[in-house]
Amino acid sequence: MTHAIVLFAHGSRDTLWRAPMEAVATRIASQSPDRRAICAYLELCEPALPDAVRQLVADGATAVTVVPMFLGTGKHAREDLPLLVQELRTTHPAVQFHVQAAIGEDPRMTALMAEIACESPPL
């Protein structure tokens, strides 16, 4: 493995809340077995972003894409995440880090959410 993906979300004490993020990681594993995907959380549950990246680097990752699993670019994506990634770059200077835009701001996600919202209710 050289390239890995971190699905970065806020976190919750409710284990059911994590299910969608874990489902995305599982889907990545089935669609792209050459890329390892792992979930990481800002707070309230494990693993934290530094711990997830440490594990990926130990497993051989030399490039990591962080995908903010937020609907918009709020404070966590705009302020907290850049600080965390800067610390990661300092801790792992041999690893390339790329941070995507918040997942909810991707036009494909916006279109999908609109499509789901407009579905007819069951009769």
PDB file of C-alpha atoms in Angstrom, residues 21-104:
ATOM      1  CA  MET A  21     -18.748   6.414   7.525  1.00  0.00           C
ATOM      2  CA  GLU A  22     -17.784   2.791   8.093  1.00  0.00           C
ATOM      3  CA  ALA A  23     -20.033   1.766   5.187  1.00  0.00           C
ATOM      4  CA  VAL A  24     -18.122   4.162   2.917  1.00  0.00           C
ATOM      5  CA  ALA A  25     -14.814   2.646   4.058  1.00  0.00           C
ATOM      6  CA  THR A  26     -16.176  -0.837   3.378  1.00  0.00           C
ATOM      7  CA  ARG A  27     -17.353   0.200  -0.074  1.00  0.00           C
ATOM      8  CA  ILE A  28     -13.930   1.672  -0.902  1.00  0.00           C
ATOM      9  CA  ALA A  29     -12.324  -1.607   0.184  1.00  0.00           C
ATOM     10  CA  SER A  30     -14.571  -3.587  -2.161  1.00  0.00           C
ATOM     11  CA  GLN A  31     -14.278  -1.190  -5.122  1.00  0.00           C
ATOM     12  CA  SER A  32     -10.586  -0.267  -4.775  1.00  0.00           C
ATOM     13  CA  PRO A  33      -8.764  -3.041  -2.910  1.00  0.00           C
ATOM     14  CA  ASP A  34      -5.423  -1.367  -3.701  1.00  0.00           C
ATOM     15  CA  ARG A  35      -6.390   1.618  -1.507  1.00  0.00           C
ATOM     16  CA  ARG A  36      -6.888   1.281   2.195  1.00  0.00           C
ATOM     17  CA  ALA A  37      -9.587   3.479   3.706  1.00  0.00           C
ATOM     18  CA  ILE A  38      -9.927   4.108   7.406  1.00  0.00           C
ATOM     19  CA  CYS A  39     -12.283   6.287   9.431  1.00  0.00           C
ATOM     20  CA  ALA A  40     -10.992   8.893  11.872  1.00  0.00           C
ATOM     21  CA  TYR A  41     -12.813  11.273  14.151  1.00  0.00           C
ATOM     22  CA  LEU A  42     -12.284  14.736  15.583  1.00  0.00           C
ATOM     23  CA  GLU A  43     -13.747  13.887  18.967  1.00  0.00           C
ATOM     24  CA  LEU A  44     -15.979  11.591  21.003  1.00  0.00           C
ATOM     25  CA  CYS A  45     -14.798   8.325  19.428  1.00  0.00           C
ATOM     26  CA  GLU A  46     -11.699   6.569  18.153  1.00  0.00           C
ATOM     27  CA  PRO A  47      -9.475   6.594  16.266  1.00  0.00           C
ATOM     28  CA  ALA A  48      -8.392  10.216  16.245  1.00  0.00           C
ATOM     29  CA  LEU A  49      -6.854  11.486  13.006  1.00  0.00           C
ATOM     30  CA  PRO A  50      -3.217  11.258  14.225  1.00  0.00           C
ATOM     31  CA  ASP A  51      -3.762   7.668  15.399  1.00  0.00           C
ATOM     32  CA  ALA A  52      -5.374   6.620  12.112  1.00  0.00           C
ATOM     33  CA  VAL A  53      -2.538   8.162  10.090  1.00  0.00           C
ATOM     34  CA  ARG A  54       0.099   6.587  12.347  1.00  0.00           C
ATOM     35  CA  GLN A  55      -1.484   3.183  11.642  1.00  0.00           C
ATOM     36  CA  LEU A  56      -1.580   3.808   7.883  1.00  0.00           C
ATOM     37  CA  VAL A  57       2.050   4.950   7.800  1.00  0.00           C
ATOM     38  CA  ALA A  58       3.090   1.888   9.814  1.00  0.00           C
ATOM     39  CA  ASP A  59       1.289  -0.214   7.183  1.00  0.00           C
ATOM     40  CA  GLY A  60       3.267   1.457   4.384  1.00  0.00           C
ATOM     41  CA  ALA A  61       1.266   4.504   3.292  1.00  0.00           C
ATOM     42  CA  THR A  62       3.383   7.184   1.656  1.00  0.00           C
ATOM     43  CA  ALA A  63       0.443   9.321   0.512  1.00  0.00           C
ATOM     44  CA  VAL A  64      -2.745  10.030   2.455  1.00  0.00           C
ATOM     45  CA  THR A  65      -5.895  11.728   1.221  1.00  0.00           C
ATOM     46  CA  VAL A  66      -8.074  13.141   3.988  1.00  0.00           C
ATOM     47  CA  VAL A  67     -11.747  13.338   3.045  1.00  0.00           C
ATOM     48  CA  PRO A  68     -13.765  15.612   5.355  1.00  0.00           C
ATOM     49  CA  MET A  69     -17.096  13.833   5.759  1.00  0.00           C
ATOM     50  CA  PHE A  70     -18.928  17.089   6.486  1.00  0.00           C
ATOM     51  CA  LEU A  71     -21.895  18.572   4.623  1.00  0.00           C
ATOM     52  CA  GLY A  72     -20.218  21.965   4.531  1.00  0.00           C
ATOM     53  CA  THR A  73     -16.978  23.736   5.272  1.00  0.00           C
ATOM     54  CA  GLY A  74     -17.664  24.832   8.827  1.00  0.00           C
ATOM     55  CA  LYS A  75     -15.218  25.545  11.616  1.00  0.00           C
ATOM     56  CA  HIS A  76     -13.971  21.959  11.864  1.00  0.00           C
ATOM     57  CA  ALA A  77     -13.089  21.740   8.173  1.00  0.00           C
ATOM     58  CA  ARG A  78     -11.937  25.354   7.899  1.00  0.00           C
ATOM     59  CA  GLU A  79      -9.923  25.724  11.117  1.00  0.00           C
ATOM     60  CA  ASP A  80      -9.431  22.477  13.038  1.00  0.00           C
ATOM     61  CA  LEU A  81      -8.543  20.176  10.147  1.00  0.00           C
ATOM     62  CA  PRO A  82      -5.795  22.383   8.631  1.00  0.00           C
ATOM     63  CA  LEU A  83      -4.073  22.542  12.029  1.00  0.00           C
ATOM     64  CA  LEU A  84      -4.291  18.775  12.429  1.00  0.00           C
ATOM     65  CA  VAL A  85      -2.921  18.187   8.929  1.00  0.00           C
ATOM     66  CA  GLN A  86      -0.033  20.599   9.541  1.00  0.00           C
ATOM     67  CA  GLU A  87       0.870  18.565  12.639  1.00  0.00           C
ATOM     68  CA  LEU A  88       0.682  15.384  10.552  1.00  0.00           C
ATOM     69  CA  ARG A  89       3.020  16.870   7.945  1.00  0.00           C
ATOM     70  CA  THR A  90       5.495  17.731  10.700  1.00  0.00           C
ATOM     71  CA  THR A  91       5.213  14.294  12.307  1.00  0.00           C
ATOM     72  CA  HIS A  92       5.376  12.389   8.992  1.00  0.00           C
ATOM     73  CA  PRO A  93       7.558  14.486   6.660  1.00  0.00           C
ATOM     74  CA  ALA A  94       8.022  11.637   4.177  1.00  0.00           C
ATOM     75  CA  VAL A  95       4.260  11.293   3.640  1.00  0.00           C
ATOM     76  CA  GLN A  96       2.324  13.384   1.130  1.00  0.00           C
ATOM     77  CA  PHE A  97      -1.004  14.681   2.468  1.00  0.00           C
ATOM     78  CA  HIS A  98      -3.903  15.901   0.368  1.00  0.00           C
ATOM     79  CA  VAL A  99      -7.114  17.285   1.879  1.00  0.00           C
ATOM     80  CA  GLN A 100     -10.263  17.231  -0.206  1.00  0.00           C
ATOM     81  CA  ALA A 101     -13.115  19.711   0.112  1.00  0.00           C
ATOM     82  CA  ALA A 102     -15.973  18.818   2.452  1.00  0.00           C
ATOM     83  CA  ILE A 103     -17.860  15.928   0.866  1.00  0.00           C
ATOM     84  CA  GLY A 104     -21.188  17.773   1.019  1.00  0.00           C
TER      85      GLY A 104
END
